[in-house]
PDB file of C-alpha atoms in Angstrom:
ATOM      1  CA  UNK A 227      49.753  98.258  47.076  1.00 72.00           C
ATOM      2  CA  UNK A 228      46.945  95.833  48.509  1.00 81.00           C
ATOM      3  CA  UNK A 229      45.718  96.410  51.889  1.00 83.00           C
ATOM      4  CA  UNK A 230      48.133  93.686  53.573  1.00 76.00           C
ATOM      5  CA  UNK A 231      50.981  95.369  52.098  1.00 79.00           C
ATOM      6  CA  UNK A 232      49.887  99.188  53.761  1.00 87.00           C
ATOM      7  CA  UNK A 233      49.259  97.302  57.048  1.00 85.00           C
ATOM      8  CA  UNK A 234      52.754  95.912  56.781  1.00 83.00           C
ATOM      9  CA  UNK A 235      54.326  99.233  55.823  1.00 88.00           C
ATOM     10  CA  UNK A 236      52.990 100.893  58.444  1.00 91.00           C
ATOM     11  CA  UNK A 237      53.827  98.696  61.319  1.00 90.00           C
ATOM     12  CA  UNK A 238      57.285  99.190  60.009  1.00 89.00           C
ATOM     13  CA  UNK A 239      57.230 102.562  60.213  1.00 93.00           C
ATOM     14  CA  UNK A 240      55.870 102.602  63.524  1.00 95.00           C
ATOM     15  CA  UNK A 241      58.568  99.465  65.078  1.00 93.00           C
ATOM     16  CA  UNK A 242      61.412 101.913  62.868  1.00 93.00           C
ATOM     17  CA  UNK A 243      60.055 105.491  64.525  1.00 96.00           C
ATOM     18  CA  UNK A 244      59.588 103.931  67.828  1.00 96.00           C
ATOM     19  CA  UNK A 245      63.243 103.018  67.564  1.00 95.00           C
ATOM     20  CA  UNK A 246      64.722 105.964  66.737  1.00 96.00           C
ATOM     21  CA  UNK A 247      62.985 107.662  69.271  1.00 97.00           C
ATOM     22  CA  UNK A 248      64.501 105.549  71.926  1.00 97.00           C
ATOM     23  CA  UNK A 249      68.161 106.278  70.235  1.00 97.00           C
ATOM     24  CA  UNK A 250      67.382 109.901  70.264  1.00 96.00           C
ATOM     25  CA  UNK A 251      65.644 110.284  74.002  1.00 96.00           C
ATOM     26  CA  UNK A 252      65.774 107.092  75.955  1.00 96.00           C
ATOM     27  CA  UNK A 253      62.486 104.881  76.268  1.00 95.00           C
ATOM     28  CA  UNK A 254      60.948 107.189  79.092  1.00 95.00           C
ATOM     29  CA  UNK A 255      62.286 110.091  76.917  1.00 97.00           C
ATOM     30  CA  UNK A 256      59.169 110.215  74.453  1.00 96.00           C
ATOM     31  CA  UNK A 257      55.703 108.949  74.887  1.00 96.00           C
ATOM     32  CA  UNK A 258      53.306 106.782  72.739  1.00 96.00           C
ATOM     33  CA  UNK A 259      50.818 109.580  72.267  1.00 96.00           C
ATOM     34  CA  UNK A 260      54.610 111.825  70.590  1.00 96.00           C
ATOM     35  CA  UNK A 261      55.231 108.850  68.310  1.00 97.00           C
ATOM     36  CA  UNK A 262      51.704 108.112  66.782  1.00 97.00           C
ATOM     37  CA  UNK A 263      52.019 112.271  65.759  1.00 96.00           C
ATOM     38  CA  UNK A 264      55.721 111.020  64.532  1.00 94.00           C
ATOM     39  CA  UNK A 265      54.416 108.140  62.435  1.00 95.00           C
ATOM     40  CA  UNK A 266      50.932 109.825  61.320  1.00 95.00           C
ATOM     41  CA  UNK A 267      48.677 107.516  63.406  1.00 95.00           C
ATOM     42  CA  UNK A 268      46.249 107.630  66.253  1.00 96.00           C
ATOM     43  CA  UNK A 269      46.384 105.813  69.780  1.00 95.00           C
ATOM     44  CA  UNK A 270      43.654 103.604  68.688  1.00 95.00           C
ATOM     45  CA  UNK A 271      45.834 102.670  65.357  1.00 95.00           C
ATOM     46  CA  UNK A 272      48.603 101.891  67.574  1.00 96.00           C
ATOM     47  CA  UNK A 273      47.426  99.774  70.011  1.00 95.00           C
ATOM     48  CA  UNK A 274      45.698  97.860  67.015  1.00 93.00           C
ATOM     49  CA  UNK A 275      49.145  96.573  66.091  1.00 93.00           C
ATOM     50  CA  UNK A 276      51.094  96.723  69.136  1.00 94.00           C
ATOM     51  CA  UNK A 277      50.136  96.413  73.422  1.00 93.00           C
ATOM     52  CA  UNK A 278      52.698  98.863  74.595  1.00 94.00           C
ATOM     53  CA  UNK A 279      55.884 100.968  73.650  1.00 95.00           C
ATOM     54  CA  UNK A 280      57.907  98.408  74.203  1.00 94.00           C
ATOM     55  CA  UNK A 281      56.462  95.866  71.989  1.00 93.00           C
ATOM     56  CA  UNK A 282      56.770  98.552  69.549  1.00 94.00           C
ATOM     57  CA  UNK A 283      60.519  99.165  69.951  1.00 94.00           C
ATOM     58  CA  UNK A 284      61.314  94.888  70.035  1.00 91.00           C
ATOM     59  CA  UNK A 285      58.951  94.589  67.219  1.00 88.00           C
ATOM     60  CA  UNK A 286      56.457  92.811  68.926  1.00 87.00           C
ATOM     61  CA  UNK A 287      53.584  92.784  66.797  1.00 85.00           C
ATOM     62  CA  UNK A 288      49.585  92.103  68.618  1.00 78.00           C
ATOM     63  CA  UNK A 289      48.439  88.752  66.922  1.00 77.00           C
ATOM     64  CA  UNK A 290      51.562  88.357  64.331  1.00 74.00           C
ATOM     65  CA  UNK A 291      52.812  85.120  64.527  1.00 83.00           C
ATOM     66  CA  UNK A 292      49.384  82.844  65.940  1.00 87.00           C
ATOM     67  CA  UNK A 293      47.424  82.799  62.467  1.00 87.00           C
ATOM     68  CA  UNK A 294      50.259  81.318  60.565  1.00 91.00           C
ATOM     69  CA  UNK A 295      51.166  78.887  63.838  1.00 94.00           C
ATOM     70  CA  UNK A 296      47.874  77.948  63.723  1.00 94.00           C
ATOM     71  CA  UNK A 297      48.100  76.903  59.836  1.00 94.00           C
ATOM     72  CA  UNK A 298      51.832  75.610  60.207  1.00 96.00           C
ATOM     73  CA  UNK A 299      50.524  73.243  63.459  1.00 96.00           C
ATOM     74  CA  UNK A 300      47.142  72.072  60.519  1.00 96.00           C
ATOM     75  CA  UNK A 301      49.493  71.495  58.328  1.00 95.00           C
ATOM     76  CA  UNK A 302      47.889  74.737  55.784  1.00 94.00           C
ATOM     77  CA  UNK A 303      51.177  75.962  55.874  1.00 93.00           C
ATOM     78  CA  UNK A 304      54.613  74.568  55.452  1.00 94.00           C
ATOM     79  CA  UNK A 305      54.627  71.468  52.263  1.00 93.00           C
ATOM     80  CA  UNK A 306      52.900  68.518  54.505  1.00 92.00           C
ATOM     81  CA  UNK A 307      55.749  66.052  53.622  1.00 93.00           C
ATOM     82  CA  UNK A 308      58.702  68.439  54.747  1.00 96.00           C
ATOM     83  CA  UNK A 309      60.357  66.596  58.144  1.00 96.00           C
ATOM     84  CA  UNK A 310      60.091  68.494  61.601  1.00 97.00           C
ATOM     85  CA  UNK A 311      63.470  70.442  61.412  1.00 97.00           C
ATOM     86  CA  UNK A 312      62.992  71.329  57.863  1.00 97.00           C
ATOM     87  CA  UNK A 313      59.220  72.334  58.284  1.00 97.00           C
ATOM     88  CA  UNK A 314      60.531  74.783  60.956  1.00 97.00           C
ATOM     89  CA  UNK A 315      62.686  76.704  58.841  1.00 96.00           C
ATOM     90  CA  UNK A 316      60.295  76.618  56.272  1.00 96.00           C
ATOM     91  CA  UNK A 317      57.981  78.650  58.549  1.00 95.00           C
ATOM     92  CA  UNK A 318      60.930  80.940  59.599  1.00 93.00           C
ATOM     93  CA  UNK A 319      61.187  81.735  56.076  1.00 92.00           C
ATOM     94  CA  UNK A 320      57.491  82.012  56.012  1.00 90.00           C
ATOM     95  CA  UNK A 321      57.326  84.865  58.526  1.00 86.00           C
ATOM     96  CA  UNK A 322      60.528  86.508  57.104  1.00 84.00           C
ATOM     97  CA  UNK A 323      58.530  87.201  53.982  1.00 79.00           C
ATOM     98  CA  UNK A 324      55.547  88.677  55.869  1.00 75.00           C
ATOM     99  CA  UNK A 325      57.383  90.770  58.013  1.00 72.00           C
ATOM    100  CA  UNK A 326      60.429  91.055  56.115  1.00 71.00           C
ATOM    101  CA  UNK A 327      64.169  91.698  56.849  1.00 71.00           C
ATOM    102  CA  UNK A 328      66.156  94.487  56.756  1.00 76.00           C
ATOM    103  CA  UNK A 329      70.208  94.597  57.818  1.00 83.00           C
ATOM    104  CA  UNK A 330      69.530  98.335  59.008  1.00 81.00           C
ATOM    105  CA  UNK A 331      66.330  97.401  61.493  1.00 82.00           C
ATOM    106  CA  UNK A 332      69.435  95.554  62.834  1.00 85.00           C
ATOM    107  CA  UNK A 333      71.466  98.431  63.073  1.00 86.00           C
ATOM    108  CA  UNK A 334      68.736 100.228  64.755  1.00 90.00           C
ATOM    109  CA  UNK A 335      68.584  97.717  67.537  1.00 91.00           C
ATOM    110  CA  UNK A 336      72.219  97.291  68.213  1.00 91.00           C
ATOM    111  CA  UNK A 337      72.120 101.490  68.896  1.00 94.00           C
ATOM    112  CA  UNK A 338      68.405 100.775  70.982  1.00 95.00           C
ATOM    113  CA  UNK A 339      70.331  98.257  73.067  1.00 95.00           C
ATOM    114  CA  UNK A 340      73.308 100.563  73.797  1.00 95.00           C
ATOM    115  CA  UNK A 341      71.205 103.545  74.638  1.00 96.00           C
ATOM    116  CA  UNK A 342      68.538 101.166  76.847  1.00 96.00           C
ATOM    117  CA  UNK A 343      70.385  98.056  78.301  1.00 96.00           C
ATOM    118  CA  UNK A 344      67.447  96.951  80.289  1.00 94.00           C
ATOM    119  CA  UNK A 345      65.839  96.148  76.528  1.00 94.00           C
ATOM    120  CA  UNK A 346      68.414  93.227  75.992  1.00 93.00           C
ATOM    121  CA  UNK A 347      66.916  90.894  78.777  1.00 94.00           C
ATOM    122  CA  UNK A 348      63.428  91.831  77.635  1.00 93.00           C
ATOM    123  CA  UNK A 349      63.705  91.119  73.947  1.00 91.00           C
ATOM    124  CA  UNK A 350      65.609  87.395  75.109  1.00 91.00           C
ATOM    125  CA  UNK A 351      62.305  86.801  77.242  1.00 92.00           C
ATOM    126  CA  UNK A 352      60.394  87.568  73.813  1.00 89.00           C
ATOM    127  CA  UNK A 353      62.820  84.912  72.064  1.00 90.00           C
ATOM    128  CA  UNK A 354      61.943  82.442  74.702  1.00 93.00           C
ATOM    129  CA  UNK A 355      58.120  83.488  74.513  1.00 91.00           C
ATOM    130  CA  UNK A 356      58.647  82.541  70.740  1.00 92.00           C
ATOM    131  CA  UNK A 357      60.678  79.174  70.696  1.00 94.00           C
ATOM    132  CA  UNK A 358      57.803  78.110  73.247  1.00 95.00           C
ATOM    133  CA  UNK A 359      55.037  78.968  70.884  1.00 95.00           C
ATOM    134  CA  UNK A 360      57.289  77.128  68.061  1.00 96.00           C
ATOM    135  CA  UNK A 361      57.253  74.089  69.859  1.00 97.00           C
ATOM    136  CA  UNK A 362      53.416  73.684  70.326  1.00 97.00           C
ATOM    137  CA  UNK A 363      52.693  74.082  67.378  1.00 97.00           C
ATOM    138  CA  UNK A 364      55.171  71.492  66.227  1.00 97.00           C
ATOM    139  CA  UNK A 365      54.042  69.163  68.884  1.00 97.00           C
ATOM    140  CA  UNK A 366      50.644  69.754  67.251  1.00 97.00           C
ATOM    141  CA  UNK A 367      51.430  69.441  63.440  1.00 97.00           C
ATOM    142  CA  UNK A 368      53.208  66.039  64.537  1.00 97.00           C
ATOM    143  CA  UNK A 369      51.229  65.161  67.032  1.00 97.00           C
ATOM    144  CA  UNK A 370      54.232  65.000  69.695  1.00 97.00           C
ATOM    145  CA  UNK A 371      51.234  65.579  72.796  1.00 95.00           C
ATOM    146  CA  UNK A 372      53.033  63.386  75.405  1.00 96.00           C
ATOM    147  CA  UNK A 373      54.413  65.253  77.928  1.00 92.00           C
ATOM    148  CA  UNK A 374      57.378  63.173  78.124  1.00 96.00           C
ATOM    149  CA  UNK A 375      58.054  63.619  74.789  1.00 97.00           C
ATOM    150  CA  UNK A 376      60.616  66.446  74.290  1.00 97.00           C
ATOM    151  CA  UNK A 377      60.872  66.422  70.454  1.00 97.00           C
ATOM    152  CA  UNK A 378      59.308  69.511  69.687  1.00 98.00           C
ATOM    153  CA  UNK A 379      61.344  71.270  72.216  1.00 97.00           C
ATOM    154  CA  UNK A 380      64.240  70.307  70.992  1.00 97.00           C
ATOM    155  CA  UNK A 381      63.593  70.414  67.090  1.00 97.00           C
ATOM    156  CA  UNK A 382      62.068  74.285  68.305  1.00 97.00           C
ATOM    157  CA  UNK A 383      65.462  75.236  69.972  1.00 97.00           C
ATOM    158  CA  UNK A 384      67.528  73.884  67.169  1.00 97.00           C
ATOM    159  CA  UNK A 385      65.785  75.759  64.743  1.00 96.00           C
ATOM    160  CA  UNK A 386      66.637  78.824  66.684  1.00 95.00           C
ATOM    161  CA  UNK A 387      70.480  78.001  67.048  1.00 96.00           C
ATOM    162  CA  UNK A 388      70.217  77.659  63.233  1.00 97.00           C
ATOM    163  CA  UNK A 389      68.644  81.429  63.043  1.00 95.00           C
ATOM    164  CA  UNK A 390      71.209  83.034  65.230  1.00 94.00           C
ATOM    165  CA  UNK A 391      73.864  81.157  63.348  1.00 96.00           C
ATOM    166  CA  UNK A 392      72.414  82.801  60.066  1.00 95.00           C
ATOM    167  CA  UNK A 393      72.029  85.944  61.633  1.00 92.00           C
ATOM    168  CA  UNK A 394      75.528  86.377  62.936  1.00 92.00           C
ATOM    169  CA  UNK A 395      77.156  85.974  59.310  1.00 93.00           C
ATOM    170  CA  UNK A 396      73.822  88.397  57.634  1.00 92.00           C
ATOM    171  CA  UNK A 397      73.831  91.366  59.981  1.00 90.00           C
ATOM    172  CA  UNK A 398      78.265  90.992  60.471  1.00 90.00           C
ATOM    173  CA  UNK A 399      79.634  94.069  58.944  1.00 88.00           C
ATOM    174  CA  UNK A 400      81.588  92.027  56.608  1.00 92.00           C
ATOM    175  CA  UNK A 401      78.796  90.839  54.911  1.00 92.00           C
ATOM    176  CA  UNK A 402      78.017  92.328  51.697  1.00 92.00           C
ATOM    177  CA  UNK A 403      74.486  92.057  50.346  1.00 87.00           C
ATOM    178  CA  UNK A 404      75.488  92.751  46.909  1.00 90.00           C
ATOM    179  CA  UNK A 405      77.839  89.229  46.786  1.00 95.00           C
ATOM    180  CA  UNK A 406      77.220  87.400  49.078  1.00 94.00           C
ATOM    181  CA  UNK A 407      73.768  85.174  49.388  1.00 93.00           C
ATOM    182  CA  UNK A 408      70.197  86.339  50.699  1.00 92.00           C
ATOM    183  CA  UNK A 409      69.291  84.971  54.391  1.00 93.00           C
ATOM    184  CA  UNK A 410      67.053  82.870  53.104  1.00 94.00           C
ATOM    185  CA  UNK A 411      70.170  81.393  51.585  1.00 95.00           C
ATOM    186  CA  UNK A 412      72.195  81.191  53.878  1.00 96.00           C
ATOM    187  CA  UNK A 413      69.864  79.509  56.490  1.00 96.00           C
ATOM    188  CA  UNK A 414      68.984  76.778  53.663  1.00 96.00           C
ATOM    189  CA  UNK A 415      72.891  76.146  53.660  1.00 97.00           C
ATOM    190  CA  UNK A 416      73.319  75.734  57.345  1.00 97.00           C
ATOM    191  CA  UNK A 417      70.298  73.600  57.212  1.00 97.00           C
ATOM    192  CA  UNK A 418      71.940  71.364  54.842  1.00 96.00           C
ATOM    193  CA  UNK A 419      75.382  71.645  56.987  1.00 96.00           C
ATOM    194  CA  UNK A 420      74.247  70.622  59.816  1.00 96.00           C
ATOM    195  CA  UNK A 421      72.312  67.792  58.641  1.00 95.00           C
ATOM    196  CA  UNK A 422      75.404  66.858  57.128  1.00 94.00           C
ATOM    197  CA  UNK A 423      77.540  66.931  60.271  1.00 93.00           C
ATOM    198  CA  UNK A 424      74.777  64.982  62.183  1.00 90.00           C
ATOM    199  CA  UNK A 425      74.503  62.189  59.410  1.00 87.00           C
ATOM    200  CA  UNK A 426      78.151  61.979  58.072  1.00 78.00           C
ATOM    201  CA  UNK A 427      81.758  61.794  59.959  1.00 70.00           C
ATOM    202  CA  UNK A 428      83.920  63.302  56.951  1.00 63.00           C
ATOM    203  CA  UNK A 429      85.297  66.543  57.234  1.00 61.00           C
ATOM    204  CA  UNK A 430      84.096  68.058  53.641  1.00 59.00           C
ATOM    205  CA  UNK A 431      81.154  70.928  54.769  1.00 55.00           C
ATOM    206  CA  UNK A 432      79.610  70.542  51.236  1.00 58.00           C
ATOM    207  CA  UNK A 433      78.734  66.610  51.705  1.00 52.00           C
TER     208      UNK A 433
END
């Protein structure tokens, strides 16, 4: 396993442990200084990957996404012919396969939300903090810098209706992961439909 790879593994274990400590005794129930002696790690190690206990439960990662915006907005990252939308997913695929995807993280989070409530506004502010950054760095791959110019906004937000979309039919109980397609799928083919519903007026969903 390179060094990337432990580095990855272990802010897993550390986003997974800080969640099912919150299950098991509330947010205010355990402190950081518990969970680093949980996960095997010191305070310094901790706050290397994440700011606070919080960012720890939501998965909010110090300095995760801004290297690879900064190489999708220069154009390092992402094919450079692939058209704003499409780009955008690429990227979300991008960071699935860095930080990877797992339907029981999900699980986790649906029992962290039940137990801790006051997480579910705080992890939509972190959506919106995201979608934001998304933007920029379209409007700075394409170039988009007039202020009056709302195309990266919206080709940001429609990415993100395109995730959730995805999301609902991968983490529904009905899904089956030995059958039915990867994410990475699935999000390709709702890429496609809705290109398809915006370009054609027939009712067949595999034009």
């Amino acid at each position: 396993m390179s060094t990337t790879e432990r580095t990855r593994a272990l802010r897993r274990r550390m986003i997974v442990e800080a969640r099912r400590a919150t299950i098991e005794h509330g947010l205010h129930g355990f402190t950081i200084e518990q969970l680093c002696e949980r996960v095997g790690v010191s305070r310094r190690t901790f706050f290397n990957h994440f700011a606070s206990k919080d960012d720890a439960v939501l998965g909010i990662e110090q300095g995760a996404s801004e290297e690879m915006f900064r190489a999708f907005a220069a154009r390092t990252l992402v094919p450079e012919e692939t058209d704003p939308l499409g780009s955008v997913v690429a990227l979300a695929i991008e960071q699935m396969h860095v930080v990877g995807l797992d339907r029981a993280d999900e699980a986790l989070v649906r029992r962290v939300f039940d137990r801790e409530p006051a997480m579910v506004p705080k992890f939509l502010d972190v959506v919106d903090v995201q979608l934001a950054a998304v933007a920029r760095a379209v409007r700075e791959r394409f170039g988009w810098h007039d202020p009056a110019d709302r195309r990266a906004q919206l080709v940001a937000e429609t990415a993100g209706a395109l995730l959730k979309v995805t999301a609902g039919t991968y983490f529904d109980d009905a899904y089956d992961e030995a059958t039915d397609p990867p994410f990475e799928a699935l999000l390709t083919d709702n890429l496609r439909q809705l290109r398809a519903a915006l370009t054609t007026t027939g009712q067949d969903p595999t034009a």
